[in-house]
Amino acid sequence: IISFVVLLILLLIIGVLLRYTSLPERWSYLYILGALCISCFLAGLMVGSIMERGGILFGALAATIFLLIVITISVLITGIQSDQGLFKIRFISCIIAGSIGGMTGVNMKK
């Protein structure tokens, strides 16, 4: 839930910046991808700190599940379905961010 809240806050910030600054709109997909990567990192961080081992695997799994949920919600809201869904090459960076978050979560001191 924390990752979803962070994602929504980041998307709101991106929307405000696109609307009221001279931030180029042609790169908006990169801004959204960055927000997804940060949220996946947080999801991996939380799962890694809970599991306390296997941070790479559990972080990647948490990021994948998070992406599936976000894609499902976006399809339900917009009604537009992507042909490739989760298999787009750009989502690999989000899964890597989740893995790094999982490794970081495992190595954090409580």
mmCIF file of C-alpha atoms in Angstrom:
data_model
loop_
_atom_site.group_PDB
_atom_site.id
_atom_site.type_symbol
_atom_site.label_atom_id
_atom_site.label_comp_id
_atom_site.label_asym_id
_atom_site.label_seq_id
_atom_site.Cartn_x
_atom_site.Cartn_y
_atom_site.Cartn_z
ATOM 1 C CA ILE A 1 0.000 0.000 0.000
ATOM 2 C CA ILE A 2 2.901 2.323 0.776
ATOM 3 C CA SER A 3 4.301 1.793 -2.716
ATOM 4 C CA PHE A 4 0.927 2.678 -4.255
ATOM 5 C CA VAL A 5 0.697 5.840 -2.179
ATOM 6 C CA VAL A 6 4.248 6.822 -3.193
ATOM 7 C CA LEU A 7 3.416 6.115 -6.845
ATOM 8 C CA LEU A 8 0.287 8.271 -6.681
ATOM 9 C CA ILE A 9 2.187 11.127 -5.022
ATOM 10 C CA LEU A 10 4.954 10.938 -7.621
ATOM 11 C CA LEU A 11 2.420 10.859 -10.471
ATOM 12 C CA LEU A 12 0.677 13.907 -9.030
ATOM 13 C CA ILE A 13 4.005 15.736 -8.787
ATOM 14 C CA ILE A 14 4.819 14.779 -12.384
ATOM 15 C CA GLY A 15 1.401 16.015 -13.527
ATOM 16 C CA VAL A 16 1.808 19.336 -11.748
ATOM 17 C CA LEU A 17 5.319 19.783 -13.126
ATOM 18 C CA LEU A 18 4.169 19.003 -16.665
ATOM 19 C CA ARG A 19 1.262 21.407 -16.353
ATOM 20 C CA TYR A 20 2.915 24.397 -14.718
ATOM 21 C CA THR A 21 6.552 24.234 -15.857
ATOM 22 C CA SER A 22 8.324 23.985 -19.162
ATOM 23 C CA LEU A 23 9.098 20.298 -18.641
ATOM 24 C CA PRO A 24 8.965 18.579 -22.054
ATOM 25 C CA GLU A 25 5.913 16.357 -22.472
ATOM 26 C CA ARG A 26 7.594 14.089 -24.997
ATOM 27 C CA TRP A 27 9.548 12.471 -22.157
ATOM 28 C CA SER A 28 6.537 11.896 -19.932
ATOM 29 C CA TYR A 29 6.827 8.118 -20.315
ATOM 30 C CA LEU A 30 10.327 8.344 -18.802
ATOM 31 C CA TYR A 31 9.024 10.327 -15.841
ATOM 32 C CA ILE A 32 6.321 7.734 -15.246
ATOM 33 C CA LEU A 33 8.853 4.915 -15.616
ATOM 34 C CA GLY A 34 11.063 6.624 -13.021
ATOM 35 C CA ALA A 35 8.110 6.854 -10.621
ATOM 36 C CA LEU A 36 7.400 3.162 -11.189
ATOM 37 C CA CYS A 37 11.054 2.297 -10.528
ATOM 38 C CA ILE A 38 11.039 4.227 -7.250
ATOM 39 C CA SER A 39 7.830 2.488 -6.163
ATOM 40 C CA CYS A 40 9.187 -0.932 -7.127
ATOM 41 C CA PHE A 41 12.379 -0.161 -5.189
ATOM 42 C CA LEU A 42 10.269 0.606 -2.112
ATOM 43 C CA ALA A 43 8.233 -2.587 -2.566
ATOM 44 C CA GLY A 44 11.444 -4.625 -2.826
ATOM 45 C CA LEU A 45 12.900 -2.804 0.175
ATOM 46 C CA MET A 46 9.913 -3.665 2.344
ATOM 47 C CA VAL A 47 9.755 -7.288 1.216
ATOM 48 C CA GLY A 48 13.519 -7.700 1.672
ATOM 49 C CA SER A 49 13.407 -6.329 5.198
ATOM 50 C CA ILE A 50 10.505 -8.635 6.076
ATOM 51 C CA MET A 51 11.961 -11.815 4.520
ATOM 52 C CA GLU A 52 15.556 -11.142 5.679
ATOM 53 C CA ARG A 53 17.039 -13.402 2.993
ATOM 54 C CA GLY A 54 16.805 -13.925 -0.753
ATOM 55 C CA GLY A 55 16.572 -10.215 -1.403
ATOM 56 C CA ILE A 56 17.189 -10.343 -5.151
ATOM 57 C CA LEU A 57 14.533 -12.980 -5.764
ATOM 58 C CA PHE A 58 11.891 -11.626 -3.414
ATOM 59 C CA GLY A 59 12.524 -8.040 -4.502
ATOM 60 C CA ALA A 60 12.090 -8.974 -8.165
ATOM 61 C CA LEU A 61 8.969 -10.961 -7.315
ATOM 62 C CA ALA A 62 7.496 -8.047 -5.347
ATOM 63 C CA ALA A 63 8.283 -5.650 -8.212
ATOM 64 C CA THR A 64 6.669 -7.992 -10.743
ATOM 65 C CA ILE A 65 3.524 -8.362 -8.655
ATOM 66 C CA PHE A 66 3.412 -4.598 -8.093
ATOM 67 C CA LEU A 67 3.731 -3.960 -11.843
ATOM 68 C CA LEU A 68 0.999 -6.488 -12.604
ATOM 69 C CA ILE A 69 -1.343 -4.779 -10.165
ATOM 70 C CA VAL A 70 -0.533 -1.298 -11.523
ATOM 71 C CA ILE A 71 -1.023 -2.438 -15.134
ATOM 72 C CA THR A 72 -4.306 -4.143 -14.234
ATOM 73 C CA ILE A 73 -5.588 -1.033 -12.459
ATOM 74 C CA SER A 74 -4.554 1.195 -15.372
ATOM 75 C CA VAL A 75 -6.363 -1.085 -17.840
ATOM 76 C CA LEU A 76 -9.483 -1.065 -15.675
ATOM 77 C CA ILE A 77 -9.431 2.735 -15.360
ATOM 78 C CA THR A 78 -8.556 3.652 -18.942
ATOM 79 C CA GLY A 79 -9.960 0.672 -20.810
ATOM 80 C CA ILE A 80 -6.872 0.635 -23.047
ATOM 81 C CA GLN A 81 -5.054 -2.682 -23.084
ATOM 82 C CA SER A 82 -1.459 -2.970 -24.219
ATOM 83 C CA ASP A 83 -0.493 -5.750 -26.604
ATOM 84 C CA GLN A 84 2.585 -6.744 -24.623
ATOM 85 C CA GLY A 85 1.485 -5.849 -21.085
ATOM 86 C CA LEU A 86 4.250 -6.634 -18.605
ATOM 87 C CA PHE A 87 6.576 -7.918 -21.322
ATOM 88 C CA LYS A 88 7.670 -4.483 -22.491
ATOM 89 C CA ILE A 89 11.432 -4.164 -22.317
ATOM 90 C CA ARG A 90 11.276 -0.930 -20.327
ATOM 91 C CA PHE A 91 9.746 -2.683 -17.301
ATOM 92 C CA ILE A 92 12.997 -4.580 -16.771
ATOM 93 C CA SER A 93 14.407 -1.479 -15.083
ATOM 94 C CA CYS A 94 11.539 -1.601 -12.560
ATOM 95 C CA ILE A 95 12.215 -5.258 -11.781
ATOM 96 C CA ILE A 96 15.935 -4.503 -11.381
ATOM 97 C CA ALA A 97 15.035 -1.626 -9.031
ATOM 98 C CA GLY A 98 12.889 -4.054 -7.020
ATOM 99 C CA SER A 99 15.796 -6.497 -6.825
ATOM 100 C CA ILE A 100 18.124 -3.758 -5.615
ATOM 101 C CA GLY A 101 15.503 -2.741 -3.068
ATOM 102 C CA GLY A 102 15.257 -6.349 -1.897
ATOM 103 C CA MET A 103 19.040 -6.574 -1.472
ATOM 104 C CA THR A 104 19.041 -3.288 0.419
ATOM 105 C CA GLY A 105 16.157 -4.420 2.622
ATOM 106 C CA VAL A 106 17.933 -7.650 3.555
ATOM 107 C CA ASN A 107 21.085 -5.763 4.529
ATOM 108 C CA MET A 108 19.353 -3.064 6.575
ATOM 109 C CA LYS A 109 19.788 -3.106 10.332
ATOM 110 C CA LYS A 110 16.584 -3.221 12.318
#
